[in-house]
C-alpha atoms as an extended CHARMM CRD file, in Angstrom:
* protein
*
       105  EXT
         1         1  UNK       CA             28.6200000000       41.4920000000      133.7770000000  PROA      1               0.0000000000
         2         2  UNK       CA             26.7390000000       42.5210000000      130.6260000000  PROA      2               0.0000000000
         3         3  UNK       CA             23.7630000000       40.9760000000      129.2560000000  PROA      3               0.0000000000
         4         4  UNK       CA             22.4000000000       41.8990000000      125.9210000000  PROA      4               0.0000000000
         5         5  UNK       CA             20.2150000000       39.7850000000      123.7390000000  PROA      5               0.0000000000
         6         6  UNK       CA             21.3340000000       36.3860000000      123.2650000000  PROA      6               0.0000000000
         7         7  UNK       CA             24.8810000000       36.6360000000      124.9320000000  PROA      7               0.0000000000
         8         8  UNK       CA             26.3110000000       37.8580000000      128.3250000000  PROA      8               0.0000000000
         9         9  UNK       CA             30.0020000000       39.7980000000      128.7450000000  PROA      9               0.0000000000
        10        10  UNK       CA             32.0520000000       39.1630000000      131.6490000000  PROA      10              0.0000000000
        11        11  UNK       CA             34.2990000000       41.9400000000      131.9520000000  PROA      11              0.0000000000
        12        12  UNK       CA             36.1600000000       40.6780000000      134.3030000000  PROA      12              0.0000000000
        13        13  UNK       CA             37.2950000000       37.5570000000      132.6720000000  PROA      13              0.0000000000
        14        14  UNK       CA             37.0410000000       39.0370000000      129.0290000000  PROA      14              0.0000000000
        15        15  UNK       CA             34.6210000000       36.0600000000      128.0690000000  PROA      15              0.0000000000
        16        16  UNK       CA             31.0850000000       36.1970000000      126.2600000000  PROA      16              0.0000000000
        17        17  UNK       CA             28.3000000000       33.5880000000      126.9430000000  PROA      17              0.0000000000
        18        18  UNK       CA             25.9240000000       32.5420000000      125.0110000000  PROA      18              0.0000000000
        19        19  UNK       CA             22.5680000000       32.4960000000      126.3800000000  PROA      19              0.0000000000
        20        20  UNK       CA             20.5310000000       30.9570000000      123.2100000000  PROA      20              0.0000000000
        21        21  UNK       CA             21.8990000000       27.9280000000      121.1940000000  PROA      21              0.0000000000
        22        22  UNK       CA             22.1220000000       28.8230000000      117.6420000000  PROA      22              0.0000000000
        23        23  UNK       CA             23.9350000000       30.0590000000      114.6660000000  PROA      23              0.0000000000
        24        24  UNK       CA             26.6600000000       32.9500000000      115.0960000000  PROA      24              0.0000000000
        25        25  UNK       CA             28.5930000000       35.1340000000      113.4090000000  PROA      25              0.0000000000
        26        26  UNK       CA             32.1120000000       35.9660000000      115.1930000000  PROA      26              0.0000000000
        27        27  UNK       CA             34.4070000000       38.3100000000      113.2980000000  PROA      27              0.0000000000
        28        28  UNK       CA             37.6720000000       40.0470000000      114.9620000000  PROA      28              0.0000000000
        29        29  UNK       CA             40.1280000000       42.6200000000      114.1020000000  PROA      29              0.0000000000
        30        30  UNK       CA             42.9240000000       43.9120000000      115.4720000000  PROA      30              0.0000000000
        31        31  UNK       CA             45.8100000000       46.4310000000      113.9800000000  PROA      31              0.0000000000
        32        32  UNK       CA             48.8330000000       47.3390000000      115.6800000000  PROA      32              0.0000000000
        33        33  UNK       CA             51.8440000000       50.2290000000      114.8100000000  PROA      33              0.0000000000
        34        34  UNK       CA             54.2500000000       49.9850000000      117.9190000000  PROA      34              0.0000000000
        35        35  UNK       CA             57.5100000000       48.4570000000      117.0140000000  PROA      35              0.0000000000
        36        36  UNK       CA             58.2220000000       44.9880000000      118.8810000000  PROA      36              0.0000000000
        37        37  UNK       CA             54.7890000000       43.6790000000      118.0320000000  PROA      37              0.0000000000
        38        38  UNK       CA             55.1640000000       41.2700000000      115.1890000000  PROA      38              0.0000000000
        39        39  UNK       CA             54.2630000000       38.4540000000      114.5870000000  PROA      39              0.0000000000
        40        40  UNK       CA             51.1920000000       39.2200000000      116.6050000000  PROA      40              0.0000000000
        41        41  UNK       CA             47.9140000000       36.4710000000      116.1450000000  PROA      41              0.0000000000
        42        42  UNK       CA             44.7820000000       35.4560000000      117.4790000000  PROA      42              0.0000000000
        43        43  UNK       CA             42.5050000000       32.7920000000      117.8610000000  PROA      43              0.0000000000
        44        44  UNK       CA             38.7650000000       31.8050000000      119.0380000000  PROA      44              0.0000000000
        45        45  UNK       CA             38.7930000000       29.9670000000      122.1170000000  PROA      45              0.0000000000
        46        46  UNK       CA             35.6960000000       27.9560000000      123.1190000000  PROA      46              0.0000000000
        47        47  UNK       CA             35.2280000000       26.9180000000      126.6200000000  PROA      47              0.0000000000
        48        48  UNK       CA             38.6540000000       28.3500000000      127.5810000000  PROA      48              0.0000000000
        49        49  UNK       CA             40.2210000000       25.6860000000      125.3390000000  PROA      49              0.0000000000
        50        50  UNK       CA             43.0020000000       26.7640000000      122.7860000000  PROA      50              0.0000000000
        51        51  UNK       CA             42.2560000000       28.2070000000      119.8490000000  PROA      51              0.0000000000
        52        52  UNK       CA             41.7700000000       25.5820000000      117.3730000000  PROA      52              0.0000000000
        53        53  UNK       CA             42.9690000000       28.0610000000      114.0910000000  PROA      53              0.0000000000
        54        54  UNK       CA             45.3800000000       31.0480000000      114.6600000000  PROA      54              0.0000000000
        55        55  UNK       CA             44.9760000000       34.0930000000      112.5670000000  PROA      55              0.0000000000
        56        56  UNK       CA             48.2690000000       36.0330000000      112.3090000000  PROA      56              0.0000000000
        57        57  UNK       CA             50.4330000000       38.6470000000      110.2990000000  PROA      57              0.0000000000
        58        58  UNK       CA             54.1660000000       39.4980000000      110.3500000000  PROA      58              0.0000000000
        59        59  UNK       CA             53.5960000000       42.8640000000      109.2360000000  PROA      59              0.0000000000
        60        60  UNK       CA             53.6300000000       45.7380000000      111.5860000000  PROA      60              0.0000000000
        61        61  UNK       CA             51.3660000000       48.8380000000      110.7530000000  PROA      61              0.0000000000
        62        62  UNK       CA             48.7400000000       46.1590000000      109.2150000000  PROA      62              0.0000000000
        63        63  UNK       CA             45.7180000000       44.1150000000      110.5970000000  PROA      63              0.0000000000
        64        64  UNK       CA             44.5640000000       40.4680000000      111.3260000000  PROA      64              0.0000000000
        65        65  UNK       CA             41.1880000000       39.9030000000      111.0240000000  PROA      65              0.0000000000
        66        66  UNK       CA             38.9710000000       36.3680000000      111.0400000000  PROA      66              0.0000000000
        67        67  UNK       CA             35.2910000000       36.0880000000      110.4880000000  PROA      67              0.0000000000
        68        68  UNK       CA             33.1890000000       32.7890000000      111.0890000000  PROA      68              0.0000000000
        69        69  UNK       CA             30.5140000000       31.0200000000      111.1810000000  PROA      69              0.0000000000
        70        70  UNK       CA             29.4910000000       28.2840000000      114.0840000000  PROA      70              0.0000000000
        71        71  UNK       CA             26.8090000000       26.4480000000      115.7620000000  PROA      71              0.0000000000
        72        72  UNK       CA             26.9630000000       26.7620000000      119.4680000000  PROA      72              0.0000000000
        73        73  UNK       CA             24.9480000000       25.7620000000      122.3570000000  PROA      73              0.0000000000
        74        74  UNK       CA             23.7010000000       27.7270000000      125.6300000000  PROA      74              0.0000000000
        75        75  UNK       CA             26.0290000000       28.1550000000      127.7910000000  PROA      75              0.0000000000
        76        76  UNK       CA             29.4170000000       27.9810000000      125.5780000000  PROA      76              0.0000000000
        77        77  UNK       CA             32.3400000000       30.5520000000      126.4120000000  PROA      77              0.0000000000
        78        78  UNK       CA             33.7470000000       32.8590000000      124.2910000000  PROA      78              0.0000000000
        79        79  UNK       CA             37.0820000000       34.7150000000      124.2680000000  PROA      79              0.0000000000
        80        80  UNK       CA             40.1450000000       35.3650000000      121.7440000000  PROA      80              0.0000000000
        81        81  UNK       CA             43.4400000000       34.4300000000      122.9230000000  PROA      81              0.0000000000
        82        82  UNK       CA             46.4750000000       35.5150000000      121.8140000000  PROA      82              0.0000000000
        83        83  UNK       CA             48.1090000000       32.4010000000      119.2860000000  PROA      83              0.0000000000
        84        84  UNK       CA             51.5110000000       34.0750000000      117.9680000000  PROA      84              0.0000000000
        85        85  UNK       CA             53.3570000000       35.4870000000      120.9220000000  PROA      85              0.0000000000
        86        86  UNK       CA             52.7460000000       36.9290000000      123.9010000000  PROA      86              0.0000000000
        87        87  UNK       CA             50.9710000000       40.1350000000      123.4120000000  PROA      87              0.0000000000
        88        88  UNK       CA             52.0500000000       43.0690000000      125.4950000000  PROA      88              0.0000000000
        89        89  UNK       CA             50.0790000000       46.0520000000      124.1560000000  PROA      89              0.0000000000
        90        90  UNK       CA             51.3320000000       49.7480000000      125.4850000000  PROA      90              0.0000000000
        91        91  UNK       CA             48.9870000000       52.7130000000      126.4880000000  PROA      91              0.0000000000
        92        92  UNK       CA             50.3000000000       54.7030000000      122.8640000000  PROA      92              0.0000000000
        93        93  UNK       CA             46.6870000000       54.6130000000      121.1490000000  PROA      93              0.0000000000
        94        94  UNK       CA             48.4390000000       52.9880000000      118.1500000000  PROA      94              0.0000000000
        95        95  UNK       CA             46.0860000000       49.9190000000      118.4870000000  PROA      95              0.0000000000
        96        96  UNK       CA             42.2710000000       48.6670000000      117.5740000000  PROA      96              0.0000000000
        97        97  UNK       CA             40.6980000000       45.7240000000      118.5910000000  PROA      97              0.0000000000
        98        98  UNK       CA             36.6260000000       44.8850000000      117.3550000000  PROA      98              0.0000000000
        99        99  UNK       CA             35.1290000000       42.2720000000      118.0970000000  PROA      99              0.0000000000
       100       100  UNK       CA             31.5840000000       41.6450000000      117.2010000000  PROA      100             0.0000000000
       101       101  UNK       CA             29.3550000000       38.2620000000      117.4770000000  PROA      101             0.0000000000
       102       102  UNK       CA             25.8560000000       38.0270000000      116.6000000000  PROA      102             0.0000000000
       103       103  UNK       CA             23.3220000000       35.1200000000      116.6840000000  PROA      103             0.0000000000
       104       104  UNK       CA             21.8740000000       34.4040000000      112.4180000000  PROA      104             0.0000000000
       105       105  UNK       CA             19.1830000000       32.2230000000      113.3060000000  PROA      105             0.0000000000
């Protein structure tokens, strides 16, 4: 477990907390170039719930990426969950993942 300012990652369930109610940004990205992939997607899940939007592309060799804004209180859980397929990612190095969250006010 990680705990930085405003949010704690579990890396053993692959979740963030947040510690602070408040205002965040969440973006994600991922790309992909290994043949099999697509469609490949993603969602937000909050509270291990499914993710309400799914984010997706058809395309291999290109990216999905998602950026939002929410309000969320203390103790919410956060984690992206594959929406298109099940993902099955191989050890090639063809493949980038970001994920970033930070609390706006």
């Amino acid at each position: 477990m990680f705990e930085l300012t405003n949010i704690s990652f579990n890396d053993t369930s692959d979740t963030l907390t947040i510690l602070e109610t408040g205002v965040y940004d969440i973006s994600f990205s991922a790309s992909t170039t290994f043949p099999g992939s697509s469609p490949f997607g993603f969602g937000i899940s909050f509270n291990g719930q499914p993710p309400t939007r799914n984010f997706s592309t058809n395309v291999i060799g290109s990216a999905v990426s998602f950026s939002t804004i929410v309000t969320l209180q203390a103790g919410t859980t956060i984690s992206i969950q594959p929406t298109a397929n099940t993902i099955s990612i191989p050890n090639t190095g063809d493949t980038t993942a970001t994920l970033s969250v930070f609390r706006i006010y």
